[in-house]
PDB file of N, CA and C in Angstrom:
ATOM      1  N   MET A   1       7.120  43.749 -66.919  1.00  0.00           N
ATOM      2  CA  MET A   1       8.080  44.207 -67.908  1.00  0.00           C
ATOM      3  C   MET A   1       9.229  44.916 -67.193  1.00  0.00           C
ATOM      4  N   GLN A   2      10.423  44.567 -67.578  1.00  0.00           N
ATOM      5  CA  GLN A   2      11.614  45.168 -66.992  1.00  0.00           C
ATOM      6  C   GLN A   2      12.048  46.386 -67.805  1.00  0.00           C
ATOM      7  N   ILE A   3      12.410  47.439 -67.077  1.00  0.00           N
ATOM      8  CA  ILE A   3      12.971  48.631 -67.715  1.00  0.00           C
ATOM      9  C   ILE A   3      14.402  48.741 -67.215  1.00  0.00           C
ATOM     10  N   GLY A   4      15.351  48.694 -68.100  1.00  0.00           N
ATOM     11  CA  GLY A   4      16.737  48.757 -67.663  1.00  0.00           C
ATOM     12  C   GLY A   4      17.089  47.505 -66.887  1.00  0.00           C
ATOM     13  N   SER A   5      17.909  47.660 -65.845  1.00  0.00           N
ATOM     14  CA  SER A   5      18.348  46.495 -65.082  1.00  0.00           C
ATOM     15  C   SER A   5      17.558  46.380 -63.785  1.00  0.00           C
ATOM     16  N   GLY A   6      16.604  45.479 -63.775  1.00  0.00           N
ATOM     17  CA  GLY A   6      15.873  45.173 -62.557  1.00  0.00           C
ATOM     18  C   GLY A   6      14.828  46.199 -62.147  1.00  0.00           C
ATOM     19  N   PHE A   7      14.498  47.131 -62.999  1.00  0.00           N
ATOM     20  CA  PHE A   7      13.523  48.168 -62.653  1.00  0.00           C
ATOM     21  C   PHE A   7      12.265  47.896 -63.461  1.00  0.00           C
ATOM     22  N   SER A   8      11.187  47.561 -62.796  1.00  0.00           N
ATOM     23  CA  SER A   8       9.986  47.147 -63.506  1.00  0.00           C
ATOM     24  C   SER A   8       9.051  48.319 -63.783  1.00  0.00           C
ATOM     25  N   HIS A   9       8.150  48.068 -64.689  1.00  0.00           N
ATOM     26  CA  HIS A   9       7.109  49.042 -65.019  1.00  0.00           C
ATOM     27  C   HIS A   9       6.297  49.360 -63.766  1.00  0.00           C
ATOM     28  N   ALA A  10       6.006  48.352 -62.967  1.00  0.00           N
ATOM     29  CA  ALA A  10       5.250  48.550 -61.724  1.00  0.00           C
ATOM     30  C   ALA A  10       6.019  49.446 -60.756  1.00  0.00           C
ATOM     31  N   ASP A  11       7.334  49.263 -60.674  1.00  0.00           N
ATOM     32  CA  ASP A  11       8.159  50.123 -59.814  1.00  0.00           C
ATOM     33  C   ASP A  11       8.065  51.579 -60.262  1.00  0.00           C
ATOM     34  N   ALA A  12       8.135  51.777 -61.563  1.00  0.00           N
ATOM     35  CA  ALA A  12       8.052  53.140 -62.105  1.00  0.00           C
ATOM     36  C   ALA A  12       6.697  53.754 -61.784  1.00  0.00           C
ATOM     37  N   LEU A  13       5.636  52.987 -61.955  1.00  0.00           N
ATOM     38  CA  LEU A  13       4.297  53.496 -61.651  1.00  0.00           C
ATOM     39  C   LEU A  13       4.144  53.809 -60.167  1.00  0.00           C
ATOM     40  N   ASN A  14       4.726  52.969 -59.323  1.00  0.00           N
ATOM     41  CA  ASN A  14       4.666  53.230 -57.882  1.00  0.00           C
ATOM     42  C   ASN A  14       5.390  54.522 -57.530  1.00  0.00           C
ATOM     43  N   GLN A  15       6.534  54.745 -58.146  1.00  0.00           N
ATOM     44  CA  GLN A  15       7.275  55.983 -57.884  1.00  0.00           C
ATOM     45  C   GLN A  15       6.500  57.199 -58.375  1.00  0.00           C
ATOM     46  N   ILE A  16       5.879  57.075 -59.534  1.00  0.00           N
ATOM     47  CA  ILE A  16       5.069  58.176 -60.062  1.00  0.00           C
ATOM     48  C   ILE A  16       3.890  58.446 -59.136  1.00  0.00           C
ATOM     49  N   THR A  17       3.265  57.391 -58.634  1.00  0.00           N
ATOM     50  CA  THR A  17       2.134  57.553 -57.717  1.00  0.00           C
ATOM     51  C   THR A  17       2.571  58.254 -56.442  1.00  0.00           C
ATOM     52  N   ARG A  18       3.691  57.842 -55.870  1.00  0.00           N
ATOM     53  CA  ARG A  18       4.196  58.487 -54.646  1.00  0.00           C
ATOM     54  C   ARG A  18       4.544  59.949 -54.905  1.00  0.00           C
ATOM     55  N   ALA A  19       5.180  60.218 -56.032  1.00  0.00           N
ATOM     56  CA  ALA A  19       5.541  61.601 -56.366  1.00  0.00           C
ATOM     57  C   ALA A  19       4.288  62.453 -56.553  1.00  0.00           C
ATOM     58  N   THR A  20       3.276  61.889 -57.189  1.00  0.00           N
ATOM     59  CA  THR A  20       2.022  62.616 -57.393  1.00  0.00           C
ATOM     60  C   THR A  20       1.359  62.923 -56.058  1.00  0.00           C
ATOM     61  N   GLU A  21       1.369  61.969 -55.143  1.00  0.00           N
ATOM     62  CA  GLU A  21       0.801  62.198 -53.810  1.00  0.00           C
ATOM     63  C   GLU A  21       1.552  63.306 -53.085  1.00  0.00           C
ATOM     64  N   GLN A  22       2.880  63.309 -53.201  1.00  0.00           N
ATOM     65  CA  GLN A  22       3.678  64.357 -52.557  1.00  0.00           C
ATOM     66  C   GLN A  22       3.383  65.722 -53.166  1.00  0.00           C
ATOM     67  N   ILE A  23       3.241  65.774 -54.476  1.00  0.00           N
ATOM     68  CA  ILE A  23       2.902  67.037 -55.141  1.00  0.00           C
ATOM     69  C   ILE A  23       1.539  67.524 -54.670  1.00  0.00           C
ATOM     70  N   ASN A  24       0.586  66.622 -54.575  1.00  0.00           N
ATOM     71  CA  ASN A  24      -0.749  67.002 -54.108  1.00  0.00           C
ATOM     72  C   ASN A  24      -0.702  67.542 -52.683  1.00  0.00           C
ATOM     73  N   GLN A  25       0.103  66.920 -51.824  1.00  0.00           N
ATOM     74  CA  GLN A  25       0.242  67.404 -50.449  1.00  0.00           C
ATOM     75  C   GLN A  25       0.874  68.788 -50.423  1.00  0.00           C
ATOM     76  N   LEU A  26       1.901  69.001 -51.231  1.00  0.00           N
ATOM     77  CA  LEU A  26       2.541  70.321 -51.299  1.00  0.00           C
ATOM     78  C   LEU A  26       1.574  71.367 -51.836  1.00  0.00           C
ATOM     79  N   ASN A  27       0.810  71.004 -52.856  1.00  0.00           N
ATOM     80  CA  ASN A  27      -0.179  71.938 -53.390  1.00  0.00           C
ATOM     81  C   ASN A  27      -1.198  72.319 -52.324  1.00  0.00           C
ATOM     82  N   GLN A  28      -1.628  71.357 -51.522  1.00  0.00           N
ATOM     83  CA  GLN A  28      -2.592  71.659 -50.461  1.00  0.00           C
ATOM     84  C   GLN A  28      -1.977  72.587 -49.425  1.00  0.00           C
ATOM     85  N   ARG A  29      -0.705  72.372 -49.106  1.00  0.00           N
ATOM     86  CA  ARG A  29      -0.025  73.267 -48.156  1.00  0.00           C
ATOM     87  C   ARG A  29       0.055  74.683 -48.709  1.00  0.00           C
ATOM     88  N   ILE A  30       0.294  74.808 -50.013  1.00  0.00           N
ATOM     89  CA  ILE A  30       0.337  76.130 -50.648  1.00  0.00           C
ATOM     90  C   ILE A  30      -1.037  76.793 -50.572  1.00  0.00           C
ATOM     91  N   VAL A  31      -2.081  76.035 -50.869  1.00  0.00           N
ATOM     92  CA  VAL A  31      -3.446  76.577 -50.794  1.00  0.00           C
ATOM     93  C   VAL A  31      -3.751  77.027 -49.375  1.00  0.00           C
ATOM     94  N   ASP A  32      -3.405  76.205 -48.391  1.00  0.00           N
ATOM     95  CA  ASP A  32      -3.654  76.558 -46.990  1.00  0.00           C
ATOM     96  C   ASP A  32      -2.882  77.809 -46.591  1.00  0.00           C
ATOM     97  N   ALA A  33      -1.626  77.899 -47.012  1.00  0.00           N
ATOM     98  CA  ALA A  33      -0.812  79.073 -46.680  1.00  0.00           C
ATOM     99  C   ALA A  33      -1.369  80.317 -47.351  1.00  0.00           C
ATOM    100  N   ASP A  34      -1.798  80.188 -48.582  1.00  0.00           N
ATOM    101  CA  ASP A  34      -2.372  81.323 -49.313  1.00  0.00           C
ATOM    102  C   ASP A  34      -3.644  81.799 -48.631  1.00  0.00           C
ATOM    103  N   GLN A  35      -4.480  80.863 -48.204  1.00  0.00           N
ATOM    104  CA  GLN A  35      -5.713  81.237 -47.507  1.00  0.00           C
ATOM    105  C   GLN A  35      -5.387  81.917 -46.187  1.00  0.00           C
ATOM    106  N   GLY A  36      -4.392  81.410 -45.489  1.00  0.00           N
ATOM    107  CA  GLY A  36      -3.983  82.028 -44.229  1.00  0.00           C
ATOM    108  C   GLY A  36      -3.474  83.443 -44.444  1.00  0.00           C
ATOM    109  N   LEU A  37      -2.695  83.646 -45.503  1.00  0.00           N
ATOM    110  CA  LEU A  37      -2.184  84.980 -45.817  1.00  0.00           C
ATOM    111  C   LEU A  37      -3.327  85.911 -46.197  1.00  0.00           C
ATOM    112  N   SER A  38      -4.263  85.420 -46.991  1.00  0.00           N
ATOM    113  CA  SER A  38      -5.421  86.231 -47.376  1.00  0.00           C
ATOM    114  C   SER A  38      -6.205  86.661 -46.147  1.00  0.00           C
ATOM    115  N   ASN A  39      -6.437  85.725 -45.239  1.00  0.00           N
ATOM    116  CA  ASN A  39      -7.167  86.051 -44.012  1.00  0.00           C
ATOM    117  C   ASN A  39      -6.415  87.095 -43.194  1.00  0.00           C
ATOM    118  N   LYS A  40      -5.096  86.953 -43.121  1.00  0.00           N
ATOM    119  CA  LYS A  40      -4.287  87.903 -42.353  1.00  0.00           C
ATOM    120  C   LYS A  40      -4.362  89.299 -42.967  1.00  0.00           C
ATOM    121  N   LEU A  41      -4.282  89.386 -44.296  1.00  0.00           N
ATOM    122  CA  LEU A  41      -4.368  90.688 -44.955  1.00  0.00           C
ATOM    123  C   LEU A  41      -5.733  91.340 -44.734  1.00  0.00           C
ATOM    124  N   VAL A  42      -6.790  90.557 -44.801  1.00  0.00           N
ATOM    125  CA  VAL A  42      -8.130  91.101 -44.544  1.00  0.00           C
ATOM    126  C   VAL A  42      -8.215  91.600 -43.108  1.00  0.00           C
ATOM    127  N   ASN A  43      -7.715  90.819 -42.175  1.00  0.00           N
ATOM    128  CA  ASN A  43      -7.741  91.238 -40.770  1.00  0.00           C
ATOM    129  C   ASN A  43      -6.922  92.502 -40.551  1.00  0.00           C
ATOM    130  N   MET A  44      -5.773  92.605 -41.225  1.00  0.00           N
ATOM    131  CA  MET A  44      -4.953  93.810 -41.100  1.00  0.00           C
ATOM    132  C   MET A  44      -5.700  95.026 -41.647  1.00  0.00           C
ATOM    133  N   ALA A  45      -6.392  94.861 -42.769  1.00  0.00           N
ATOM    134  CA  ALA A  45      -7.153  95.968 -43.348  1.00  0.00           C
ATOM    135  C   ALA A  45      -8.268  96.403 -42.405  1.00  0.00           C
ATOM    136  N   VAL A  46      -8.941  95.441 -41.797  1.00  0.00           N
ATOM    137  CA  VAL A  46      -9.999  95.767 -40.829  1.00  0.00           C
ATOM    138  C   VAL A  46      -9.398  96.500 -39.640  1.00  0.00           C
ATOM    139  N   ASP A  47      -8.271  96.013 -39.134  1.00  0.00           N
ATOM    140  CA  ASP A  47      -7.611  96.674 -38.002  1.00  0.00           C
ATOM    141  C   ASP A  47      -7.231  98.109 -38.352  1.00  0.00           C
ATOM    142  N   GLN A  48      -6.728  98.319 -39.569  1.00  0.00           N
ATOM    143  CA  GLN A  48      -6.354  99.668 -40.002  1.00  0.00           C
ATOM    144  C   GLN A  48      -7.580 100.573 -40.070  1.00  0.00           C
ATOM    145  N   LYS A  49      -8.678 100.042 -40.566  1.00  0.00           N
ATOM    146  CA  LYS A  49      -9.915 100.830 -40.668  1.00  0.00           C
ATOM    147  C   LYS A  49     -10.397 101.202 -39.273  1.00  0.00           C
ATOM    148  N   VAL A  50     -10.372 100.237 -38.363  1.00  0.00           N
ATOM    149  CA  VAL A  50     -10.798 100.486 -36.981  1.00  0.00           C
ATOM    150  C   VAL A  50      -9.877 101.512 -36.322  1.00  0.00           C
ATOM    151  N   ALA A  51      -8.594 101.472 -36.665  1.00  0.00           N
ATOM    152  CA  ALA A  51      -7.628 102.397 -36.073  1.00  0.00           C
ATOM    153  C   ALA A  51      -7.739 103.802 -36.668  1.00  0.00           C
ATOM    154  N   GLY A  52      -8.596 103.973 -37.657  1.00  0.00           N
ATOM    155  CA  GLY A  52      -8.807 105.300 -38.203  1.00  0.00           C
ATOM    156  C   GLY A  52      -8.175 105.551 -39.550  1.00  0.00           C
ATOM    157  N   ASN A  53      -7.474 104.585 -40.081  1.00  0.00           N
ATOM    158  CA  ASN A  53      -6.901 104.732 -41.422  1.00  0.00           C
ATOM    159  C   ASN A  53      -8.059 104.709 -42.412  1.00  0.00           C
ATOM    160  N   GLN A  54      -8.215 105.775 -43.159  1.00  0.00           N
ATOM    161  CA  GLN A  54      -9.352 105.879 -44.069  1.00  0.00           C
ATOM    162  C   GLN A  54      -9.153 105.128 -45.385  1.00  0.00           C
ATOM    163  N   ASN A  55      -7.942 104.635 -45.605  1.00  0.00           N
ATOM    164  CA  ASN A  55      -7.673 103.961 -46.874  1.00  0.00           C
ATOM    165  C   ASN A  55      -6.850 102.682 -46.666  1.00  0.00           C
ATOM    166  N   PRO A  56      -7.414 101.701 -45.967  1.00  0.00           N
ATOM    167  CA  PRO A  56      -6.659 100.451 -45.766  1.00  0.00           C
ATOM    168  C   PRO A  56      -6.764  99.504 -46.954  1.00  0.00           C
ATOM    169  N   GLU A  57      -7.467  99.936 -47.998  1.00  0.00           N
ATOM    170  CA  GLU A  57      -7.695  99.047 -49.133  1.00  0.00           C
ATOM    171  C   GLU A  57      -6.401  98.647 -49.826  1.00  0.00           C
ATOM    172  N   GLY A  58      -5.336  99.422 -49.621  1.00  0.00           N
ATOM    173  CA  GLY A  58      -4.053  99.051 -50.211  1.00  0.00           C
ATOM    174  C   GLY A  58      -3.629  97.653 -49.798  1.00  0.00           C
ATOM    175  N   LEU A  59      -3.961  97.286 -48.565  1.00  0.00           N
ATOM    176  CA  LEU A  59      -3.656  95.920 -48.119  1.00  0.00           C
ATOM    177  C   LEU A  59      -4.460  94.907 -48.922  1.00  0.00           C
ATOM    178  N   LEU A  60      -5.703  95.259 -49.214  1.00  0.00           N
ATOM    179  CA  LEU A  60      -6.547  94.329 -49.960  1.00  0.00           C
ATOM    180  C   LEU A  60      -6.106  94.220 -51.418  1.00  0.00           C
ATOM    181  N   ASP A  61      -5.440  95.267 -51.925  1.00  0.00           N
ATOM    182  CA  ASP A  61      -4.915  95.196 -53.292  1.00  0.00           C
ATOM    183  C   ASP A  61      -3.903  94.064 -53.428  1.00  0.00           C
ATOM    184  N   LEU A  62      -3.261  93.705 -52.332  1.00  0.00           N
ATOM    185  CA  LEU A  62      -2.292  92.611 -52.368  1.00  0.00           C
ATOM    186  C   LEU A  62      -2.955  91.275 -52.672  1.00  0.00           C
ATOM    187  N   LEU A  63      -4.261  91.193 -52.435  1.00  0.00           N
ATOM    188  CA  LEU A  63      -4.982  89.951 -52.696  1.00  0.00           C
ATOM    189  C   LEU A  63      -5.286  89.769 -54.180  1.00  0.00           C
ATOM    190  N   ALA A  64      -5.244  90.855 -54.934  1.00  0.00           N
ATOM    191  CA  ALA A  64      -5.622  90.790 -56.355  1.00  0.00           C
ATOM    192  C   ALA A  64      -4.581  90.063 -57.181  1.00  0.00           C
TER     193      ALA A  64
END
């Protein structure tokens, strides 16, 4: 089936599929970055505790 001039239903579905794959890849990058940031904040809180800061939990509040 043609949509408009020379643009088929299959072409539209292929574009939607490619766009969906790109969105999924971007979402995975966001998840990975978020996990990396969470790990960094936890490590910073541990470092602060080891350094003698009695209240490093403020860093962990950023995870909430």
